[in-house]
Tab-separated table of C-alpha atoms and ligand atoms in Angstrom:
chain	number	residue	atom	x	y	z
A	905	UNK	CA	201.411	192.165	281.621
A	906	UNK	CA	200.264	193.977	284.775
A	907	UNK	CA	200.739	197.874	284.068
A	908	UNK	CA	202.532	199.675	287.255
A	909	UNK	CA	199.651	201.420	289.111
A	910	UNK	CA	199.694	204.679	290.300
A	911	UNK	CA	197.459	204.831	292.867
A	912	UNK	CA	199.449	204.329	296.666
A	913	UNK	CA	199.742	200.420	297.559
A	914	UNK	CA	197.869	198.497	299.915
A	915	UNK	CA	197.621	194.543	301.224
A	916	UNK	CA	195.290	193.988	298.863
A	917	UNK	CA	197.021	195.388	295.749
A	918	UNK	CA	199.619	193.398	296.678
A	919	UNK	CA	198.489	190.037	297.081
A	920	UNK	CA	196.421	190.600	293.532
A	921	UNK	CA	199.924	191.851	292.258
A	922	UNK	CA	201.166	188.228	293.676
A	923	UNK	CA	198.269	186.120	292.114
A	924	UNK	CA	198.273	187.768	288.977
A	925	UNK	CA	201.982	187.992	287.918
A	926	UNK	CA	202.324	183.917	289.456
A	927	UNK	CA	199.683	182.968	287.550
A	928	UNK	CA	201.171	184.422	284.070
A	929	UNK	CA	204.314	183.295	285.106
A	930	UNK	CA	202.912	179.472	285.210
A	931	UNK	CA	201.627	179.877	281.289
A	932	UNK	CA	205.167	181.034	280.227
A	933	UNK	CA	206.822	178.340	278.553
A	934	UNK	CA	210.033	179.710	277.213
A	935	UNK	CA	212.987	181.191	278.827
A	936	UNK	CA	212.632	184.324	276.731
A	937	UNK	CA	209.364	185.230	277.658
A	938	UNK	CA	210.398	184.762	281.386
A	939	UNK	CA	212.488	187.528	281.081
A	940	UNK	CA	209.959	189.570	279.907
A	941	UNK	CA	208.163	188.551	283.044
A	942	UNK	CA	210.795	189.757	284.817
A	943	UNK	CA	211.736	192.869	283.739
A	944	UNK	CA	207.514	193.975	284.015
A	945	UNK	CA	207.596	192.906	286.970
A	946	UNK	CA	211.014	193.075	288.868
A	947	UNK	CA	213.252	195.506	286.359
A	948	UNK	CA	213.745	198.889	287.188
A	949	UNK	CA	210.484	200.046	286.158
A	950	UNK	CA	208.409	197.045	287.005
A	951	UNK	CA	204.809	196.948	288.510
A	952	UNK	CA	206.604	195.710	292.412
A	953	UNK	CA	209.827	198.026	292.161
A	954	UNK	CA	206.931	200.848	291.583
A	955	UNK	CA	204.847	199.716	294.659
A	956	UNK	CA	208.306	200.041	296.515
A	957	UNK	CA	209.155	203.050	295.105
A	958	UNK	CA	205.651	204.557	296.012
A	959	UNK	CA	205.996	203.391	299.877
A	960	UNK	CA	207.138	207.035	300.546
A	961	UNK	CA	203.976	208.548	299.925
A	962	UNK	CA	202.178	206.300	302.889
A	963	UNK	CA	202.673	207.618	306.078
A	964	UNK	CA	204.793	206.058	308.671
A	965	UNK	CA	202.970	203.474	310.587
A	966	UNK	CA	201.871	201.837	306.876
A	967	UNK	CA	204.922	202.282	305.474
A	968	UNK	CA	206.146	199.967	308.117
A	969	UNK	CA	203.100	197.290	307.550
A	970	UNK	CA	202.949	197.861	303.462
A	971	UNK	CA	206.816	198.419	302.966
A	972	UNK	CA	207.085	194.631	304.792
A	973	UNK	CA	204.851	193.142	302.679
A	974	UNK	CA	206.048	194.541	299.504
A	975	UNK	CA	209.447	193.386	300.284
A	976	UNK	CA	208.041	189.697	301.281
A	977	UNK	CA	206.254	189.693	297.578
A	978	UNK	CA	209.252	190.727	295.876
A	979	UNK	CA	210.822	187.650	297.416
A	980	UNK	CA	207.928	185.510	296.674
A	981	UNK	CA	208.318	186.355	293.218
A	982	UNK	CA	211.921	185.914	292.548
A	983	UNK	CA	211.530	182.338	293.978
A	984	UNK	CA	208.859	181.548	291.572
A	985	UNK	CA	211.086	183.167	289.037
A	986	UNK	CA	213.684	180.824	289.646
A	987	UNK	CA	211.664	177.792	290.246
A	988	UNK	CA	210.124	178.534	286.370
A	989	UNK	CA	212.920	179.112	284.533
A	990	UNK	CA	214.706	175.396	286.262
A	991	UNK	CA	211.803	173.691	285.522
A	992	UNK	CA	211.569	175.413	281.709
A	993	UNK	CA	215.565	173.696	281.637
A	994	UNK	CA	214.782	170.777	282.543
A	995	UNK	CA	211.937	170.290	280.452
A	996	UNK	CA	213.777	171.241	277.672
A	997	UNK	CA	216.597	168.737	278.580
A	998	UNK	CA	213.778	165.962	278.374
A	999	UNK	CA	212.825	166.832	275.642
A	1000	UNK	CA	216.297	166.490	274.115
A	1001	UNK	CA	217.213	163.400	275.729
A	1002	UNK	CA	213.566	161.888	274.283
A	1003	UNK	CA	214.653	162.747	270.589
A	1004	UNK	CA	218.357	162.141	270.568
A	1005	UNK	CA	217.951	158.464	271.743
A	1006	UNK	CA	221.236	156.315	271.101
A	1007	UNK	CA	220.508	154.024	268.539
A	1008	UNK	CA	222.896	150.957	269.401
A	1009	UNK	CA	221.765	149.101	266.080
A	1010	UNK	CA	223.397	151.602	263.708
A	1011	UNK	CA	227.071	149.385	262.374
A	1012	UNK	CA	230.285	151.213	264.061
A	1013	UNK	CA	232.349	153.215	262.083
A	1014	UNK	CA	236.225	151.557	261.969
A	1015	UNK	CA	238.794	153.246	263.700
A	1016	UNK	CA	241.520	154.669	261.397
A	1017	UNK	CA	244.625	153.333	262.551
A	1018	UNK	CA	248.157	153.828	261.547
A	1019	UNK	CA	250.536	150.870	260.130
A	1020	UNK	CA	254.333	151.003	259.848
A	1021	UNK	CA	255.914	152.087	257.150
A	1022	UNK	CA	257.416	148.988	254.815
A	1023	UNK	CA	260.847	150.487	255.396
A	1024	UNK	CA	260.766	150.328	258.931
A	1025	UNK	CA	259.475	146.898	258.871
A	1026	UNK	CA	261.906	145.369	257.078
A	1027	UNK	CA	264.749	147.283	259.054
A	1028	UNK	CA	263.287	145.396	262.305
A	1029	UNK	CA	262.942	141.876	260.816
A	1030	UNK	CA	266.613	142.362	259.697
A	1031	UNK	CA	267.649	143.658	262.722
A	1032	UNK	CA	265.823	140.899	264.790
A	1033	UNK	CA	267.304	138.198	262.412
A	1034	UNK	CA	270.437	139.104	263.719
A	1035	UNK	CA	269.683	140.161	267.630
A	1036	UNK	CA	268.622	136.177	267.068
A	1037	UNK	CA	272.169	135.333	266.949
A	1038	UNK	CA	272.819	137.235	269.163
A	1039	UNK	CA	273.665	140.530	267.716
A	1040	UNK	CA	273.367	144.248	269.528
A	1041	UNK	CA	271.610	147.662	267.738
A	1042	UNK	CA	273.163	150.835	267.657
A	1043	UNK	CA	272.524	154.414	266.100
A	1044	UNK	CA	274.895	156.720	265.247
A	1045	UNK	CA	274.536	160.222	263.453
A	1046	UNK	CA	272.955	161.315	259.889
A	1047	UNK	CA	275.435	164.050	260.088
A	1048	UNK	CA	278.993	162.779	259.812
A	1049	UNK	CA	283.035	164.162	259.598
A	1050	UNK	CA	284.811	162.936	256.939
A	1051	UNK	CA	286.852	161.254	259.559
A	1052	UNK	CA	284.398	158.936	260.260
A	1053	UNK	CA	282.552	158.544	257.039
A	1054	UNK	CA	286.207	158.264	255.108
A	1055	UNK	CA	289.460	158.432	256.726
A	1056	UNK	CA	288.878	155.912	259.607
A	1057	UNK	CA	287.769	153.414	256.400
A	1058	UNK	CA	290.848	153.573	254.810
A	1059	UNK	CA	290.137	155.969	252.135
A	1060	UNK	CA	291.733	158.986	252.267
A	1061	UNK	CA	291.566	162.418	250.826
A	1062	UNK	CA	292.283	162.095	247.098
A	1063	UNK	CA	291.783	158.312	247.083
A	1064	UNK	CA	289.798	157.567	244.001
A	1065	UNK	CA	287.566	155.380	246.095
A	1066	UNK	CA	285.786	158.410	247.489
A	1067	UNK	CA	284.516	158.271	243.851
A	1068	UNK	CA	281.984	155.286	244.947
A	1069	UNK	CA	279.832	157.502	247.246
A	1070	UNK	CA	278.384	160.665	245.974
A	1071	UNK	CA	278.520	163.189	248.588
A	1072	UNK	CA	276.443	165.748	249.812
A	1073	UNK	CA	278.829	167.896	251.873
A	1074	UNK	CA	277.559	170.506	254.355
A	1075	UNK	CA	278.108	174.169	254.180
A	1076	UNK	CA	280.239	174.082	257.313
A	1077	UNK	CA	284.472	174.980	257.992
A	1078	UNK	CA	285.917	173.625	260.479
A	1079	UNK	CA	288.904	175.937	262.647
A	1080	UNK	CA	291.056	175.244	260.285
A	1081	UNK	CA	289.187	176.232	257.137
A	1082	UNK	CA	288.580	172.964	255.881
A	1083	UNK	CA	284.738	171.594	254.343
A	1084	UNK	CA	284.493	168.169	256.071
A	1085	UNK	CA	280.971	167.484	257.291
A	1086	UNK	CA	278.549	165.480	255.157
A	1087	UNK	CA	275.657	163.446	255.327
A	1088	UNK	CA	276.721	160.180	255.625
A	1089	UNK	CA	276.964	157.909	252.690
A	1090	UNK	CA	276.351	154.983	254.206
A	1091	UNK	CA	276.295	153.325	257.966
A	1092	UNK	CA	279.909	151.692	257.732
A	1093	UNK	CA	281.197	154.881	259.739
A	1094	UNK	CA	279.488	153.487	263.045
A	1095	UNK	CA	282.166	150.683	262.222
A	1096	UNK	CA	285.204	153.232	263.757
A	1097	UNK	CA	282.334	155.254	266.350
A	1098	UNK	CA	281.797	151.684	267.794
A	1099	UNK	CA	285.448	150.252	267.961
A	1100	UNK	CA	287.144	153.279	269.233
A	1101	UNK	CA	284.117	152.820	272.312
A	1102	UNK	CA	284.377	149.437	272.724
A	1103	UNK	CA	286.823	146.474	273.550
A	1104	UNK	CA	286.215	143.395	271.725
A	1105	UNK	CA	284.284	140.790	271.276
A	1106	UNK	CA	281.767	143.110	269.399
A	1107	UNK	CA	278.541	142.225	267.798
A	1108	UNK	CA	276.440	144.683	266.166
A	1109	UNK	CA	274.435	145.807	263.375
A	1110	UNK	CA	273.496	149.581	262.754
A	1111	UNK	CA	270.263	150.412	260.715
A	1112	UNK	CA	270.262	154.005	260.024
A	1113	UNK	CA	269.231	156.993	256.975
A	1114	UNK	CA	271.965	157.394	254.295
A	1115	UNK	CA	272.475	159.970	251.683
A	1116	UNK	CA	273.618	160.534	247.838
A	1117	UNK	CA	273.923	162.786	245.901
A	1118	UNK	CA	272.301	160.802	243.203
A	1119	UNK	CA	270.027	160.722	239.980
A	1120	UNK	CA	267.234	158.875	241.200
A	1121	UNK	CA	265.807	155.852	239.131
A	1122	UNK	CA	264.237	152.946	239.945
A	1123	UNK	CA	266.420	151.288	242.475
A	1124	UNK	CA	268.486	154.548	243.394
A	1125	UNK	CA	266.879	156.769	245.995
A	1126	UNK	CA	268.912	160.356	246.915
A	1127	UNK	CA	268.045	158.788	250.841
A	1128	UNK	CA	267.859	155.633	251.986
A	1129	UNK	CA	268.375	153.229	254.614
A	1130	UNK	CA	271.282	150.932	255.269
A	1131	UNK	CA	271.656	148.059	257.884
A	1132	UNK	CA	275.691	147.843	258.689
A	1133	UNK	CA	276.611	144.612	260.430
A	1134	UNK	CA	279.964	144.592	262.805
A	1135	UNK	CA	281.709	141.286	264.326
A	1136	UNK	CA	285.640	141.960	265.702
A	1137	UNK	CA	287.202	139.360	268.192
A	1138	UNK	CA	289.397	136.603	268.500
A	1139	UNK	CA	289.661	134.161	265.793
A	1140	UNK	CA	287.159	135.033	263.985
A	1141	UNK	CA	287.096	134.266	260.065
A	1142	UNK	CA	285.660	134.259	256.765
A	1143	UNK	CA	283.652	131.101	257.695
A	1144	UNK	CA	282.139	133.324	260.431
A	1145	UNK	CA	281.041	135.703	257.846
A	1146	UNK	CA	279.825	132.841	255.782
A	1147	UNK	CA	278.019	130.868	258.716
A	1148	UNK	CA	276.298	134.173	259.577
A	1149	UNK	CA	274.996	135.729	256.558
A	1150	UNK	CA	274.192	132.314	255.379
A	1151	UNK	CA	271.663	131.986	258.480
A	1152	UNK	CA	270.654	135.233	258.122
A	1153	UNK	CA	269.622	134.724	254.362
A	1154	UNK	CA	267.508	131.292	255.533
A	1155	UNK	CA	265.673	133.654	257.847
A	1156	UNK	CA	264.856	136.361	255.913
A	1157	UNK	CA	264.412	134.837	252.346
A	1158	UNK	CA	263.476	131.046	253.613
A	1159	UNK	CA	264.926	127.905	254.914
A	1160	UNK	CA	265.884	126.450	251.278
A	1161	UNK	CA	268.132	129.518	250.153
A	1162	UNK	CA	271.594	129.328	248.612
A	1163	UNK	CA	274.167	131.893	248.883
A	1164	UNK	CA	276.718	132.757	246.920
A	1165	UNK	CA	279.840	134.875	247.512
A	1166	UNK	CA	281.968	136.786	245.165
A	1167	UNK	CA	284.966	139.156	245.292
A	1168	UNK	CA	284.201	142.775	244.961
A	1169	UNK	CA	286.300	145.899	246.117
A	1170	UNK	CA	285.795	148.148	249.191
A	1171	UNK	CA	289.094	149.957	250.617
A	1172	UNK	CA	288.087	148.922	254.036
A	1173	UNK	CA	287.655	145.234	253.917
A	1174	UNK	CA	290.212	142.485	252.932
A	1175	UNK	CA	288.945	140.370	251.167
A	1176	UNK	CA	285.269	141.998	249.989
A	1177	UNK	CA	282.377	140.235	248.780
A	1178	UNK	CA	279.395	140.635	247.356
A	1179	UNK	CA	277.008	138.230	248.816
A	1180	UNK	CA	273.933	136.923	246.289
A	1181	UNK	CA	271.075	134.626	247.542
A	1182	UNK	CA	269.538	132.018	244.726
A	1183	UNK	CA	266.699	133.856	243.271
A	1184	UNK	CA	263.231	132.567	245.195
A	1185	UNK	CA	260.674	133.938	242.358
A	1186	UNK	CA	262.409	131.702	239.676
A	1187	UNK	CA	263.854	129.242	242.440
A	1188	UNK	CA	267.916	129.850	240.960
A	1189	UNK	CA	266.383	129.196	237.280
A	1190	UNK	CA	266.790	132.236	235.979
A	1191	UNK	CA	265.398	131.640	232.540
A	1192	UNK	CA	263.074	134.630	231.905
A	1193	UNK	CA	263.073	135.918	235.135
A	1194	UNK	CA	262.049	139.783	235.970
A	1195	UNK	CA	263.023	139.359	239.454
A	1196	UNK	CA	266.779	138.072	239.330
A	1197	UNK	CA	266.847	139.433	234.989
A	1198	UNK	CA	268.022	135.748	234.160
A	1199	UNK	CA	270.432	135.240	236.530
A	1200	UNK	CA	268.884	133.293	238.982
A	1201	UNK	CA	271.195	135.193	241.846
A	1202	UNK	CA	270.243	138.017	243.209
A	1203	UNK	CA	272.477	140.614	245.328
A	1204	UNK	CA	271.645	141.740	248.607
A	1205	UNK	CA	274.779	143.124	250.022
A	1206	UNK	CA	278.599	143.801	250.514
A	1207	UNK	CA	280.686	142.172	253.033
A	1208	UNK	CA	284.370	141.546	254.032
A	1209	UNK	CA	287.102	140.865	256.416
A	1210	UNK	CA	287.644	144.201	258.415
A	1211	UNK	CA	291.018	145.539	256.934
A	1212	UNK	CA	294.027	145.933	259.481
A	1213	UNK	CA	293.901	149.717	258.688
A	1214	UNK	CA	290.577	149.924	260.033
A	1215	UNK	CA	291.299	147.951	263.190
A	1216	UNK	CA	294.888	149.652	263.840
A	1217	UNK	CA	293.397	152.990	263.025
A	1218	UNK	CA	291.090	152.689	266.473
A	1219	UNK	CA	293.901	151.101	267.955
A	1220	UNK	CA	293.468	147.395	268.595
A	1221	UNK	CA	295.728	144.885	268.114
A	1222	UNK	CA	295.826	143.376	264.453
A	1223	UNK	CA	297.243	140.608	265.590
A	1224	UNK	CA	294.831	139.684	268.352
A	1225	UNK	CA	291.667	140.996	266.511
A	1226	UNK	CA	289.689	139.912	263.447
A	1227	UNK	CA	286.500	141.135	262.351
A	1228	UNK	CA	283.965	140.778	259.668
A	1229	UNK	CA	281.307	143.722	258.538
A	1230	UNK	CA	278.744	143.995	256.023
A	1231	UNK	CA	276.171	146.611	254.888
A	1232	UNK	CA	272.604	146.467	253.386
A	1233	UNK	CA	269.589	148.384	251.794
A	1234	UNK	CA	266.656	147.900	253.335
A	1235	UNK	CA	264.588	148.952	250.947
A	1236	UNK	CA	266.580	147.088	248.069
A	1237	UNK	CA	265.694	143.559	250.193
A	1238	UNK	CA	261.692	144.828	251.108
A	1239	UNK	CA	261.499	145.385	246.855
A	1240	UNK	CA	262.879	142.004	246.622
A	1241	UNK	CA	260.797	139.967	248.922
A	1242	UNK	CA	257.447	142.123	247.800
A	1243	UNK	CA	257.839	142.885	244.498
A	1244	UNK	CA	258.088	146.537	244.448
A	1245	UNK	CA	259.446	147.763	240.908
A	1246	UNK	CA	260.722	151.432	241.995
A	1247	UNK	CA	262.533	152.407	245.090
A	1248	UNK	CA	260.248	155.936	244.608
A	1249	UNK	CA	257.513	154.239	246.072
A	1250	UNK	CA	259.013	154.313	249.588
A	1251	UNK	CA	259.072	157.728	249.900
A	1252	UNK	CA	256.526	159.071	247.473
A	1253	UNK	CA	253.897	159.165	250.339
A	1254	UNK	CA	251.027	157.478	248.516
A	1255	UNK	CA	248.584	155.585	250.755
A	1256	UNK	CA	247.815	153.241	248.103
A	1257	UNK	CA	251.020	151.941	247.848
A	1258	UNK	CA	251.528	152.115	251.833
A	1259	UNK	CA	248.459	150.689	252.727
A	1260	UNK	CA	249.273	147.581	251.189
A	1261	UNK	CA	251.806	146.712	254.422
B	1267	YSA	C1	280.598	146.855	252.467
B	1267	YSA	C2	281.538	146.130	253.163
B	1267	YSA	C3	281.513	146.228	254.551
B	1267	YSA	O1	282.442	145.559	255.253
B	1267	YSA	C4	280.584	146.961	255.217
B	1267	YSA	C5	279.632	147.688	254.494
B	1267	YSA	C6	279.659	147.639	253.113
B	1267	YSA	C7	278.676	148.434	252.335
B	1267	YSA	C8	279.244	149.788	251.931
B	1267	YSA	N1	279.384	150.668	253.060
B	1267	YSA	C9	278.314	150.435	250.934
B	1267	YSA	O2	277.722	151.468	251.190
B	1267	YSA	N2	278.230	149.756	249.813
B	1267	YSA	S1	277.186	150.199	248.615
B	1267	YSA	O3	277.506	151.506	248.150
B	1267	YSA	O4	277.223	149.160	247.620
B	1267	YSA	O5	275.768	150.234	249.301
B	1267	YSA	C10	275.285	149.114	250.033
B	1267	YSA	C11	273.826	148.915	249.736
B	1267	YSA	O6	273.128	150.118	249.990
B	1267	YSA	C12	273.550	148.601	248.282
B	1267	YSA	O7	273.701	147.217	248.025
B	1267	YSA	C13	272.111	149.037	248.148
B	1267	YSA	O8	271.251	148.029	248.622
B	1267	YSA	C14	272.044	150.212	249.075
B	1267	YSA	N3	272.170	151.455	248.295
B	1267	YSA	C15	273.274	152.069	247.893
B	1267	YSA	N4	272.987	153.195	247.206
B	1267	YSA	C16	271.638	153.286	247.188
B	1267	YSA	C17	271.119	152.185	247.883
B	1267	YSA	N5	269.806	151.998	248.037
B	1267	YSA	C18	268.990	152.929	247.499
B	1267	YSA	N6	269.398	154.022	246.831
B	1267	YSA	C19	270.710	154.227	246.650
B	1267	YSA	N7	271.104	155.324	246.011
C-alpha cells in the first residue's frame, strides 16, 4: 500500500497515485482485501483524502488546477472500486454455479403425503351408500341438552333407560339450577333437531362423534363415531326399513349378504331391532369362527319404527306420519370388514396401524 506523502501534490504525483493504487487494485482478488484498498486509499486517512487535504498549502492559481485533478482521481478511483468488487461477485457466483451443478440423475425423494384416517373412510362409504338411495347428510352438535339427547326420545328423567348410555354431563346450570348439558351419547338426538326443522318426507343419515363414560376394552371406545339414519313420511313401513338396510348391507359388506332382524329394546322406536348381516369371513358357517365367535351373524346396528312419542313430541301428525331410524358405529363396521381386533387402534395415533389405509 501507497503510504500518504507529505510533500505538497502535483499532476504528476497524482497520476502515479492513479497508476499505482489501479494497478494493486487489479491483483486483489477478494472482497476483503478491497476494503483494505479502500480505506488506504479513500478512508479518512488515505493517500488521495491526504493530497486533498494538503491542497491548502498550494497557492491559489494551483489549487484551482491540482484541487481539479485530485477530485477527478478520487472519482477515477471509486469507479474502479466499484467495477472490482462486481466483477470479484460475479466471479465468485461462477464459481458457485460451476460446483453446485444439478445433478438430474440422482432418484427423487417421495413426497410425504397424508391419507385419511380409517374412521373417516368408512363414515363416507356409509354415508355415500345411502346418499345412493337417495339419502341427505346432516351435522348436529357434540354438545347436547338433555332435551335433545333424552326427553325428545321418549326417555325421561328417572326412566331406567337412561341407564343404557353412560353420560358424561357438563359442569354447566341452566337458569333454573338444573345440570342438563352433556356430550351426546349417541347421534339419535339429530332425530328431534331435524323433525322439529323439517316437514316430511325426510331422508337423512347423521355421522357424527359420540361420547361414554365408559371402561374402554376392545370394542368399547370412551369416543366414537355413530352414523344415525332418519326416514319419516307417508306410508312408510317396516318393509321400508327392511328394503333399505338390506341394500345398504349388499353395498357395504357385498352383493351375496343375508340379513337378519331381531327384536331388541330402545324407548324411542316401536318395534326395535337389531339388524345382523351373515358373517362374510366364515360365509354364515360359524363353526370356529373369530370373526362372528360361532355364530355366523354378526351385528352391525339398531333400528326401529320411530315411536309416536317421538313424532308427536315435534308435533307431526301420528296419524299421517311414519318413520323408520337406525344408528351405527363406524368403527365397529371398519373392524369388521378389516379385521381390526381393538377399537384402541383408532385413536391410539400409531402410524403403523394408520398407514395401513
Ligand atoms: C337405535 C334405534 C334407532 O331408531 C336409532 C338409533 C339407534 C341406536 C341408538 N341410538 C344407540 O346408540 N344404540 S347403541 O347404544 O347400541 O349404540 C349403537 C352403536 O354404536 C353400537 O352398535 C356400536 O356399534 C356403537 N357403540 C356404542 N357404544 C360404543 C360404540 N362403539 C364404540 N365404543 C362404544 N363405547
Amino acid at each position: 500500500m501507497t503510504e500518504p506523502s507529505t510533500q505538497p501534490p502535483t499532476a504528476q504525483s497524482i497520476d502515479d497515485l492513479i497508476s499505482s493504487a489501479s494497478a494493486e487494485l487489479e491483483n486483489l482478488s477478494d472482497l476483503e482485501a478491497v476494503d483494505q484498498w479502500r480505506v488506504s486509499y479513500l478512508g479518512r486517512r488515505g493517500a488521495l483524502t491526504t493530497v486533498l487535504r494538503s491542497l491548502s498549502s498550494l497557492d491559489v492559481e494551483e489549487r484551482r488546477t491540482i484541487g481539479a485533478l485530485a477530485n477527478q482521481a478520487k472519482n477515477t478511483l471509486e469507479e474502479r472500486l466499484e467495477l472490482r468488487v462486481q466483477q470479484i461477485n460475479e466471479a465468485a457466483l461462477d464459481l458457485s454455479a460451476s460446483q453446485d451443478r444439478l445433478d438430474v440423475t440422482l432418484p427423487g425423494r417421495p413426497a410425504l403425503g397424508g391419507g385419511l384416517h380409517p374412521t373417516t373412510k368408512i363414515v363416507r362409504e356409509i354415508c355415500d351408500a345411502f346418499v345412493a338411495m337417495g339419502f341427505g347428510v346432516v351435522e348436529g352438535p357434540e354438545v347436547e341438552w338433555d332435551h335433545y339427547n333424552f326427553e325428545m326420545l321418549n326417555i325421561p328423567k328417572g326412566h331406567p333407560a337412561r341407564d343404557m348410555w353412560n353420560t358424561l354431563w357438563v359442569d354447566y346450570q341452566d337458569p333454573s339450577g338444573e345440570n342438563n348439558m352433556l356430550l351426546r351419547t349417541h347421534t339419535s338426538p339429530m332425530q328431534a333437531r331435524v323433525m322439529e326443522n323439517r316437514e316430511p318426507p325426510i331422508r337423512v343419515v347423521v355421522p357424527g362423534k359420540c361420547y361414554r363414560y365408559e371402561a374402554t376394552d376392545a370394542t368399547h371406545e370412551w369416543h366414537f363415531y355413530q352414523v344415525e339414519g332418519l326416514a319419516v313420511g307417508e306410508g312408510i313401513t317396516f318393509a321400508d326399513l327392511k328394503g333399505t338396510l338390506y341394500e345398504f348391507a349388499r353395498r357395504m359388506f357385498g352383493e351375496d349378504r343375508k340379513i337378519r332382524f331381531r327384536c331388541d329394546y330402545f324407548p324411542f322406536v316401536e318395534p326395535g331391532v337389531d339388524m345382523s348381516i351373515d358373517c362374510f369371513a366364515c360365509d354364515g358357517d360359524g363353526e370356529g369362527c373369530r370373526i362372528c365367535r360361532d355364530s355366523g351373524w354378526i351385528e352391525i346396528m339398531g333400528a326401529g319404527m320411530i315411536h309416536p312419542r317421538v313424532l308427536e313430541g315435534v308435533g307431526y301428525d301420528t296419524e299421517k306420519y311414519t318413520g323408520f331410524a337406525f344408528g351405527m358405529g363406524p368403527e365397529r363396521i371398519a373392524m369388521l370388514k378389516y379385521g381390526i381386533d381393538d377399537i384402541r387402534h383408532f385413536y391410539a395415533n400409531d402410524l403403523r396401524f394408520l398407514r395401513q389405509f
